[in-house]
CSV table of C-alpha atoms and ligand atoms in Angstrom, one decimal:
chain,number,residue,atom,x,y,z
A,1,UNK,CA,-7.9,-19.8,12.2
A,2,UNK,CA,-6.6,-17.3,10.7
A,3,UNK,CA,-8.7,-14.3,9.0
A,4,UNK,CA,-9.1,-12.8,6.5
A,5,UNK,CA,-8.6,-8.7,5.8
A,6,UNK,CA,-10.0,-7.1,2.1
A,7,UNK,CA,-7.5,-5.1,0.0
A,8,UNK,CA,-9.0,-1.8,-1.3
A,9,UNK,CA,-6.8,-1.1,-3.5
A,10,UNK,CA,-7.2,3.2,-4.9
A,11,UNK,CA,-4.1,3.9,-6.2
A,12,UNK,CA,-6.5,5.0,-8.9
A,13,UNK,CA,-8.0,7.4,-7.1
A,14,UNK,CA,-6.3,8.2,-4.2
A,15,UNK,CA,-3.0,7.5,-5.5
A,16,UNK,CA,-4.0,9.2,-9.2
A,17,UNK,CA,-3.8,12.4,-7.0
A,18,UNK,CA,-0.5,12.6,-6.7
A,19,UNK,CA,1.0,16.0,-8.4
A,20,UNK,CA,2.1,14.8,-11.8
A,21,UNK,CA,0.5,10.8,-12.2
A,22,UNK,CA,-2.3,11.6,-13.6
A,23,UNK,CA,-3.6,9.1,-16.0
A,24,UNK,CA,-5.6,8.8,-19.1
A,25,UNK,CA,-8.2,6.6,-19.6
A,26,UNK,CA,-6.4,3.1,-20.7
A,27,UNK,CA,-3.2,3.7,-19.4
A,28,UNK,CA,-6.5,3.3,-15.2
A,29,UNK,CA,-8.0,0.1,-17.0
A,30,UNK,CA,-3.9,-0.9,-18.2
A,31,UNK,CA,-2.9,-0.6,-14.6
A,32,UNK,CA,-6.8,-1.4,-13.0
A,33,UNK,CA,-6.2,-5.2,-15.5
A,34,UNK,CA,-3.2,-5.3,-13.5
A,35,UNK,CA,-4.6,-4.7,-10.0
A,36,UNK,CA,-7.1,-7.9,-11.3
A,37,UNK,CA,-4.9,-9.6,-11.0
A,38,UNK,CA,-2.9,-9.6,-8.5
A,39,UNK,CA,-5.9,-10.0,-6.4
A,40,UNK,CA,-6.9,-7.8,-5.0
A,41,UNK,CA,-11.1,-7.5,-3.5
A,42,UNK,CA,-12.2,-3.8,-4.6
A,43,UNK,CA,-10.9,-1.2,-6.9
A,44,UNK,CA,-11.2,2.1,-6.7
A,45,UNK,CA,-11.6,3.6,-10.1
A,46,UNK,CA,-12.2,8.2,-10.1
A,47,UNK,CA,-14.2,10.1,-8.9
A,48,UNK,CA,-16.6,10.2,-11.5
A,49,UNK,CA,-18.2,13.7,-10.6
A,50,UNK,CA,-14.3,15.7,-10.4
A,51,UNK,CA,-13.4,15.6,-14.6
A,52,UNK,CA,-15.1,13.8,-17.7
A,53,UNK,CA,-12.4,12.1,-18.3
A,54,UNK,CA,-12.4,10.8,-14.6
A,55,UNK,CA,-16.1,10.1,-15.7
A,56,UNK,CA,-15.4,7.6,-18.3
A,57,UNK,CA,-12.5,6.4,-16.1
A,58,UNK,CA,-15.5,4.3,-14.2
A,59,UNK,CA,-17.6,3.6,-17.4
A,60,UNK,CA,-14.2,2.0,-19.4
A,61,UNK,CA,-12.4,-0.8,-15.6
A,62,UNK,CA,-16.4,-0.6,-15.0
A,63,UNK,CA,-16.4,-3.1,-18.2
A,64,UNK,CA,-12.3,-3.9,-19.1
A,65,UNK,CA,-12.3,-5.3,-15.5
A,66,UNK,CA,-14.7,-7.9,-13.8
A,67,UNK,CA,-13.4,-9.4,-10.8
A,68,UNK,CA,-13.5,-7.1,-8.0
A,69,UNK,CA,-15.6,-5.3,-6.5
A,70,UNK,CA,-15.5,-1.9,-8.1
A,71,UNK,CA,-15.9,2.1,-6.9
A,72,UNK,CA,-16.9,5.0,-7.5
A,73,UNK,CA,-16.2,8.5,-4.9
A,74,UNK,CA,-18.4,11.2,-4.1
A,75,UNK,CA,-18.9,13.3,-1.7
A,76,UNK,CA,-21.6,13.2,0.0
A,77,UNK,CA,-24.1,15.3,-2.0
A,78,UNK,CA,-26.6,15.0,-5.0
A,79,UNK,CA,-25.0,15.5,-7.9
A,80,UNK,CA,-21.5,13.4,-7.3
A,81,UNK,CA,-23.6,10.4,-5.9
A,82,UNK,CA,-25.6,10.8,-9.7
A,83,UNK,CA,-22.2,11.0,-11.3
A,84,UNK,CA,-21.0,7.8,-9.2
A,85,UNK,CA,-24.1,5.7,-10.0
A,86,UNK,CA,-24.5,6.8,-13.5
A,87,UNK,CA,-20.8,5.6,-13.8
A,88,UNK,CA,-21.1,2.6,-12.1
A,89,UNK,CA,-23.4,1.5,-14.3
A,90,UNK,CA,-21.8,-0.8,-16.0
A,91,UNK,CA,-20.4,-2.6,-13.1
A,92,UNK,CA,-20.6,-6.7,-12.6
A,93,UNK,CA,-20.4,-5.0,-8.4
A,94,UNK,CA,-20.5,-1.6,-7.9
A,95,UNK,CA,-19.5,0.0,-5.1
A,96,UNK,CA,-20.1,4.0,-4.4
A,97,UNK,CA,-17.6,5.7,-1.4
A,98,UNK,CA,-19.6,9.2,-0.4
A,99,UNK,CA,-19.3,10.3,2.7
A,100,UNK,CA,-18.0,14.2,4.5
A,101,UNK,CA,-16.1,15.6,7.8
A,102,UNK,CA,-16.8,14.1,11.0
A,103,UNK,CA,-14.1,15.3,12.6
A,104,UNK,CA,-15.8,18.7,14.3
A,105,UNK,CA,-12.4,21.1,12.4
A,106,UNK,CA,-14.1,19.7,9.1
A,107,UNK,CA,-17.8,20.2,10.2
A,108,UNK,CA,-16.6,23.9,11.3
A,109,UNK,CA,-14.4,24.8,9.4
A,110,UNK,CA,-15.0,23.0,6.4
A,111,UNK,CA,-18.2,22.7,6.1
A,112,UNK,CA,-19.7,25.4,8.5
A,113,UNK,CA,-22.1,23.0,9.5
A,114,UNK,CA,-23.1,21.5,12.9
A,115,UNK,CA,-22.7,17.4,14.0
A,116,UNK,CA,-26.6,16.9,14.1
A,117,UNK,CA,-26.9,18.7,10.4
A,118,UNK,CA,-23.4,16.2,9.2
A,119,UNK,CA,-25.7,13.1,10.4
A,120,UNK,CA,-28.4,13.9,9.2
A,121,UNK,CA,-26.8,15.1,5.6
A,122,UNK,CA,-24.3,11.2,6.0
A,123,UNK,CA,-27.4,9.8,6.0
A,124,UNK,CA,-29.5,11.0,3.3
A,125,UNK,CA,-26.6,10.0,1.4
A,126,UNK,CA,-26.4,6.3,2.5
A,127,UNK,CA,-30.2,6.5,1.6
A,128,UNK,CA,-29.4,8.3,-2.4
A,129,UNK,CA,-26.6,6.3,-3.4
A,130,UNK,CA,-28.4,2.5,-2.7
A,131,UNK,CA,-31.0,4.2,-5.1
A,132,UNK,CA,-27.9,2.7,-7.1
A,133,UNK,CA,-26.8,-0.1,-5.9
A,134,UNK,CA,-26.7,-2.3,-2.6
A,135,UNK,CA,-22.8,-1.8,-1.9
A,136,UNK,CA,-22.9,1.6,0.0
A,137,UNK,CA,-19.1,2.8,1.9
A,138,UNK,CA,-19.5,5.8,4.2
A,139,UNK,CA,-16.6,7.4,5.0
A,140,UNK,CA,-16.2,9.6,8.0
A,141,UNK,CA,-13.4,12.3,6.9
A,142,UNK,CA,-10.5,13.3,9.9
A,143,UNK,CA,-12.1,10.4,11.2
A,144,UNK,CA,-8.4,10.0,13.3
A,145,UNK,CA,-9.3,13.7,14.8
A,146,UNK,CA,-12.6,13.0,15.6
A,147,UNK,CA,-14.6,13.1,19.0
A,148,UNK,CA,-15.0,9.2,19.7
A,149,UNK,CA,-18.7,9.3,20.8
A,150,UNK,CA,-19.8,11.1,18.0
A,151,UNK,CA,-17.8,8.8,15.7
A,152,UNK,CA,-19.5,5.7,17.0
A,153,UNK,CA,-22.9,7.1,16.6
A,154,UNK,CA,-22.7,8.8,13.5
A,155,UNK,CA,-20.9,4.9,12.3
A,156,UNK,CA,-24.2,3.7,13.9
A,157,UNK,CA,-26.3,6.5,11.8
A,158,UNK,CA,-25.1,5.4,8.6
A,159,UNK,CA,-24.6,1.7,8.7
A,160,UNK,CA,-28.9,1.6,10.4
A,161,UNK,CA,-29.3,4.1,6.6
A,162,UNK,CA,-27.7,0.9,4.8
A,163,UNK,CA,-24.1,1.8,4.7
A,164,UNK,CA,-22.5,-1.9,4.3
A,165,UNK,CA,-18.6,-0.3,5.1
A,166,UNK,CA,-17.4,2.9,6.9
A,167,UNK,CA,-14.3,4.0,6.3
A,168,UNK,CA,-13.0,5.6,8.9
A,169,UNK,CA,-9.8,7.1,7.7
A,170,UNK,CA,-6.9,9.3,9.2
A,171,UNK,CA,-6.9,11.2,6.1
A,172,UNK,CA,-4.4,13.6,8.0
A,173,UNK,CA,-2.9,11.6,9.3
A,174,UNK,CA,-2.4,12.3,12.7
A,175,UNK,CA,-2.9,9.1,15.4
A,176,UNK,CA,-0.6,7.1,16.6
A,177,UNK,CA,-1.2,3.0,16.0
A,178,UNK,CA,-2.9,3.3,19.6
A,179,UNK,CA,-4.2,5.4,19.5
A,180,UNK,CA,-6.0,3.8,15.9
A,181,UNK,CA,-6.4,1.6,17.5
A,182,UNK,CA,-7.8,2.1,19.8
A,183,UNK,CA,-10.2,3.8,17.5
A,184,UNK,CA,-11.7,1.1,16.5
A,185,UNK,CA,-12.1,-0.9,19.3
A,186,UNK,CA,-14.3,2.1,21.3
A,187,UNK,CA,-16.3,2.0,17.4
A,188,UNK,CA,-17.1,-1.5,18.0
A,189,UNK,CA,-17.6,-1.3,21.5
A,190,UNK,CA,-20.2,1.4,20.6
A,191,UNK,CA,-22.0,1.0,18.1
A,192,UNK,CA,-25.0,-1.6,18.6
A,193,UNK,CA,-25.0,-2.7,15.0
A,194,UNK,CA,-21.6,-2.4,14.1
A,195,UNK,CA,-21.3,-6.4,12.9
A,196,UNK,CA,-23.5,-5.3,9.6
A,197,UNK,CA,-20.8,-3.4,8.0
A,198,UNK,CA,-17.8,-3.9,7.7
A,199,UNK,CA,-15.2,-1.4,8.8
A,200,UNK,CA,-12.4,0.1,7.2
A,201,UNK,CA,-9.4,1.8,7.1
A,202,UNK,CA,-8.2,4.2,5.1
A,203,UNK,CA,-4.5,5.7,6.5
A,204,UNK,CA,-2.5,8.8,5.4
A,205,UNK,CA,1.6,8.7,6.0
A,206,UNK,CA,1.5,12.5,6.9
A,207,UNK,CA,4.0,10.6,10.0
A,208,UNK,CA,5.6,7.9,8.1
A,209,UNK,CA,2.5,5.6,10.8
A,210,UNK,CA,-0.3,4.3,8.1
A,211,UNK,CA,1.2,0.3,7.7
A,212,UNK,CA,1.8,0.9,11.5
A,213,UNK,CA,-1.9,2.6,11.6
A,214,UNK,CA,-4.0,0.1,9.3
A,215,UNK,CA,-2.1,-3.3,11.3
A,216,UNK,CA,-3.7,-1.9,13.7
A,217,UNK,CA,-7.3,-1.3,12.9
A,218,UNK,CA,-6.9,-4.6,12.3
A,219,UNK,CA,-6.4,-6.1,15.5
A,220,UNK,CA,-8.7,-4.3,16.6
A,221,UNK,CA,-11.8,-5.0,14.6
A,222,UNK,CA,-11.8,-3.3,10.9
A,223,UNK,CA,-12.3,-6.6,8.1
A,224,UNK,CA,-11.2,-3.9,5.2
A,225,UNK,CA,-8.1,-1.8,4.4
A,226,UNK,CA,-7.1,0.5,2.0
A,227,UNK,CA,-4.0,0.7,0.2
A,228,UNK,CA,-2.4,2.2,-2.5
A,229,UNK,CA,0.7,1.1,-4.1
A,230,UNK,CA,4.4,2.3,-3.3
A,231,UNK,CA,1.8,3.9,-0.9
A,232,UNK,CA,2.0,6.8,-4.0
A,233,UNK,CA,-0.9,9.0,-1.8
A,234,UNK,CA,-1.8,12.5,-1.1
A,235,UNK,CA,1.2,14.8,0.7
A,236,UNK,CA,3.3,11.9,1.8
A,237,UNK,CA,1.2,9.0,0.9
A,238,UNK,CA,-1.7,6.4,2.1
A,239,UNK,CA,-0.7,2.7,3.2
A,240,UNK,CA,0.8,1.2,1.2
A,241,UNK,CA,-1.1,-2.1,-0.2
A,242,UNK,CA,2.2,-4.6,-0.3
A,243,UNK,CA,3.6,-4.1,3.0
A,244,UNK,CA,0.8,-5.1,4.9
A,245,UNK,CA,-0.4,-7.3,2.6
A,246,UNK,CA,3.3,-8.9,3.2
A,247,UNK,CA,3.1,-7.9,7.0
A,248,UNK,CA,-0.3,-9.6,7.3
A,249,UNK,CA,1.8,-12.6,5.4
A,250,UNK,CA,5.4,-12.4,6.8
A,251,UNK,CA,3.2,-12.9,10.8
A,252,UNK,CA,0.4,-15.9,9.9
A,253,UNK,CA,0.8,-15.8,13.4
A,254,UNK,CA,-0.9,-12.8,13.8
A,255,UNK,CA,-4.2,-14.8,12.3
A,256,UNK,CA,-5.4,-12.4,8.9
A,257,UNK,CA,-5.0,-13.4,4.9
A,258,UNK,CA,-5.1,-11.3,2.5
A,259,UNK,CA,-6.1,-12.7,-1.2
A,260,UNK,CA,-3.2,-11.0,-3.0
A,261,UNK,CA,-1.3,-13.2,-4.9
A,262,UNK,CA,2.6,-11.9,-3.7
A,263,UNK,CA,4.3,-12.8,-6.6
A,264,UNK,CA,2.6,-10.2,-9.1
A,265,UNK,CA,3.6,-7.5,-6.3
A,266,UNK,CA,6.6,-6.3,-7.3
A,267,UNK,CA,6.0,-5.8,-11.5
A,268,UNK,CA,3.4,-4.4,-10.1
A,269,UNK,CA,4.9,-2.1,-8.5
A,270,UNK,CA,7.1,-1.6,-11.1
A,271,UNK,CA,4.4,-1.2,-13.7
A,272,UNK,CA,3.1,1.9,-11.9
A,273,UNK,CA,5.8,3.7,-11.3
A,274,UNK,CA,6.4,3.7,-14.5
A,275,UNK,CA,3.2,4.6,-15.3
A,276,UNK,CA,2.8,7.3,-12.6
A,277,UNK,CA,6.0,8.7,-12.6
A,278,UNK,CA,6.5,8.4,-9.2
A,279,UNK,CA,9.6,6.3,-8.7
A,280,UNK,CA,10.3,3.8,-6.1
A,281,UNK,CA,12.2,5.3,-3.1
A,282,UNK,CA,15.4,2.0,-3.1
A,283,UNK,CA,15.2,2.0,1.0
A,284,UNK,CA,11.4,1.0,0.2
A,285,UNK,CA,10.0,-1.8,1.9
A,286,UNK,CA,9.3,-5.3,0.3
A,287,UNK,CA,10.2,-3.7,-3.5
A,288,UNK,CA,12.5,-0.9,-3.7
A,289,UNK,CA,15.7,-1.7,-5.5
A,290,UNK,CA,17.5,-2.4,-2.2
A,291,UNK,CA,15.0,-4.5,0.0
A,292,UNK,CA,16.7,-7.4,-1.2
A,293,UNK,CA,20.0,-6.3,-1.4
A,294,UNK,CA,22.9,-6.9,1.0
A,295,UNK,CA,26.4,-4.7,1.6
A,296,UNK,CA,27.6,-4.0,5.1
A,297,UNK,CA,30.3,-7.0,5.3
A,298,UNK,CA,29.3,-8.3,8.6
A,299,UNK,CA,25.6,-8.6,6.9
A,300,UNK,CA,26.8,-10.8,3.9
A,301,UNK,CA,28.6,-13.6,5.8
A,302,UNK,CA,25.7,-13.6,8.4
A,303,UNK,CA,23.5,-13.9,4.6
A,304,UNK,CA,26.2,-16.5,3.2
A,305,UNK,CA,25.7,-18.0,6.2
A,306,UNK,CA,22.0,-18.6,6.2
A,307,UNK,CA,19.5,-15.9,4.2
A,308,UNK,CA,16.7,-16.9,7.1
A,309,UNK,CA,20.1,-14.4,9.2
A,310,UNK,CA,19.2,-11.0,7.8
A,311,UNK,CA,15.8,-11.7,5.6
A,312,UNK,CA,12.2,-12.8,7.0
A,313,UNK,CA,10.7,-12.7,3.6
A,314,UNK,CA,12.3,-14.8,0.1
A,315,UNK,CA,12.5,-12.2,-3.2
A,316,UNK,CA,10.3,-14.6,-4.9
A,317,UNK,CA,7.4,-14.5,-2.6
A,318,UNK,CA,7.4,-10.8,-4.2
A,319,UNK,CA,8.1,-11.3,-6.9
A,320,UNK,CA,11.7,-10.1,-7.3
A,321,UNK,CA,14.3,-12.8,-8.8
A,322,UNK,CA,17.1,-12.5,-6.4
A,323,UNK,CA,18.0,-11.8,-3.5
A,324,UNK,CA,21.4,-9.7,-4.0
A,325,UNK,CA,24.4,-8.8,-2.3
A,326,UNK,CA,25.9,-5.4,-3.4
A,327,UNK,CA,30.4,-5.4,-2.9
A,328,UNK,CA,32.2,-2.0,-1.6
A,329,UNK,CA,34.1,-1.0,0.5
A,330,UNK,CA,31.9,-2.0,4.1
A,331,UNK,CA,32.3,-5.0,1.8
A,332,UNK,CA,34.4,-8.7,4.2
A,333,UNK,CA,36.2,-11.1,2.4
A,334,UNK,CA,33.9,-14.2,2.6
A,335,UNK,CA,31.3,-11.8,0.0
A,336,UNK,CA,33.7,-11.1,-2.3
A,337,UNK,CA,35.0,-14.8,-2.0
A,338,UNK,CA,31.5,-15.7,-2.9
A,339,UNK,CA,31.6,-13.6,-6.3
A,340,UNK,CA,34.4,-14.6,-7.1
A,341,UNK,CA,34.0,-18.4,-6.5
A,342,UNK,CA,30.4,-17.3,-8.8
A,343,UNK,CA,32.6,-15.8,-11.2
A,344,UNK,CA,34.6,-19.6,-11.6
A,345,UNK,CA,37.5,-17.8,-9.8
A,346,UNK,CA,39.2,-20.4,-7.0
A,347,UNK,CA,42.5,-18.7,-4.6
A,348,UNK,CA,43.3,-20.3,-1.5
A,349,UNK,CA,43.5,-17.7,1.4
A,350,UNK,CA,47.3,-15.6,1.2
A,351,UNK,CA,46.3,-14.9,-2.7
A,352,UNK,CA,42.6,-13.9,-1.1
A,353,UNK,CA,44.1,-11.6,0.6
A,354,UNK,CA,45.5,-10.4,-2.2
A,355,UNK,CA,42.6,-9.5,-3.6
A,356,UNK,CA,41.2,-8.3,-1.1
A,357,UNK,CA,43.4,-5.3,-0.6
A,358,UNK,CA,42.9,-4.5,-4.1
A,359,UNK,CA,39.6,-4.5,-4.4
A,360,UNK,CA,38.8,-2.2,-1.0
A,361,UNK,CA,41.2,-0.1,-3.6
A,362,UNK,CA,38.8,0.1,-6.1
A,363,UNK,CA,35.6,0.0,-3.6
A,364,UNK,CA,37.2,3.1,-2.6
A,365,UNK,CA,37.7,4.4,-5.4
A,366,UNK,CA,33.9,3.4,-7.6
A,367,UNK,CA,31.4,2.6,-5.0
A,368,UNK,CA,30.9,-1.1,-6.1
A,369,UNK,CA,32.6,-3.4,-7.3
A,370,UNK,CA,30.8,-5.5,-10.7
A,371,UNK,CA,31.9,-8.4,-12.1
A,372,UNK,CA,34.4,-6.5,-14.7
A,373,UNK,CA,35.6,-4.9,-12.1
A,374,UNK,CA,35.9,-8.6,-10.3
A,375,UNK,CA,37.3,-10.4,-13.3
A,376,UNK,CA,39.5,-7.7,-14.4
A,377,UNK,CA,41.6,-7.8,-10.8
A,378,UNK,CA,41.7,-11.7,-10.4
A,379,UNK,CA,42.8,-11.5,-14.0
A,380,UNK,CA,45.4,-10.0,-13.7
A,381,UNK,CA,46.7,-11.7,-10.7
A,382,UNK,CA,47.1,-14.7,-12.0
A,383,UNK,CA,48.9,-14.0,-15.0
A,384,UNK,CA,51.5,-12.6,-12.5
B,1,KIV,O1,-8.1,10.2,3.1
B,1,KIV,C1,-9.3,10.5,2.9
B,1,KIV,O2,-10.1,10.3,4.0
B,1,KIV,C2,-10.5,10.2,1.4
B,1,KIV,C3,-11.8,9.4,2.1
B,1,KIV,C4,-11.9,11.0,0.5
B,1,KIV,C5,-12.2,8.4,2.5
B,1,KIV,O3,-9.4,9.8,1.0
B,2,ZN,ZN1,-7.6,10.0,2.2
């Protein structure tokens, strides 16, 4: 039977940390409502201690968005947890996401601490967060570079303290997919109480492996994925929501599904891009301008014979109107004939050969030939 994977969206927290993408409370509410319609399970609304504006955003999103769990971030320190708990006061279902570094690099160079003290601080933070909300997620920051045995011990300790979800972030985007998958597997095999909590995946994209690592985590037992729309986030970004959701949907035989209403992916991507002033790269998987555009002659010919030849998903499934055939100097006769027919022109083979040669000349100059250019070419020939 297909297993449910929970979508934890952090567009408004990790995503919003991108320089230049900061949002006002009203803008955050607009995006949060779209994410609610999209069907995310958990919405990380902000980091309340970080600024009065972020505190206010968590409060207002808690009031305005009722379907997903509303989550607030905190470090494993008293003031942060108090602020997160306060900000979540109006949430129908609130979650505090607290945590601290788990790798020796972070323990020594960021916290100037020891493994023992880190476990104590972690347990105390979870207990304090539990005084505000039942649902507490603990993040083991930089778990991607943490010692496996220590990581399992930390996970065991925070679950015993009451954590309902434990996040194993690859904070620096360091891991390879097999390595990250094995890390999750190790946690399942070496943590006695692991089934009392959900294990969550949070990957960064420094090596372009965030989606691959996230899927490896799911294949090894994690049931929550932390993602952002368009993959925005610190440095090279976070795992992109649309990639993970569509990977699981396009390959149902892998045995996982989400609750995401996928035809809303493209409009949500556009909204986030516009409001956060972050253009989507043209070749971005799923939501990029070229994700359903075919431009070489070989591909266009195959696509026109049957879209299955070159498309693994229907554009409607992600909210894109239709696939596109882009006419360039690399296009073939089949694509040209098809487009001319759509424009109402039908030519016999010798005439089509002539149009094609003229088309190539225009394409070499213009790069992309549009419908207006084709109508001009066709009319000149008809009138000749
Ligand atoms: O990347 C990370 O480790 C984080 C944590 C705060 C969850 O964003
Ligand atoms: Zn992160």
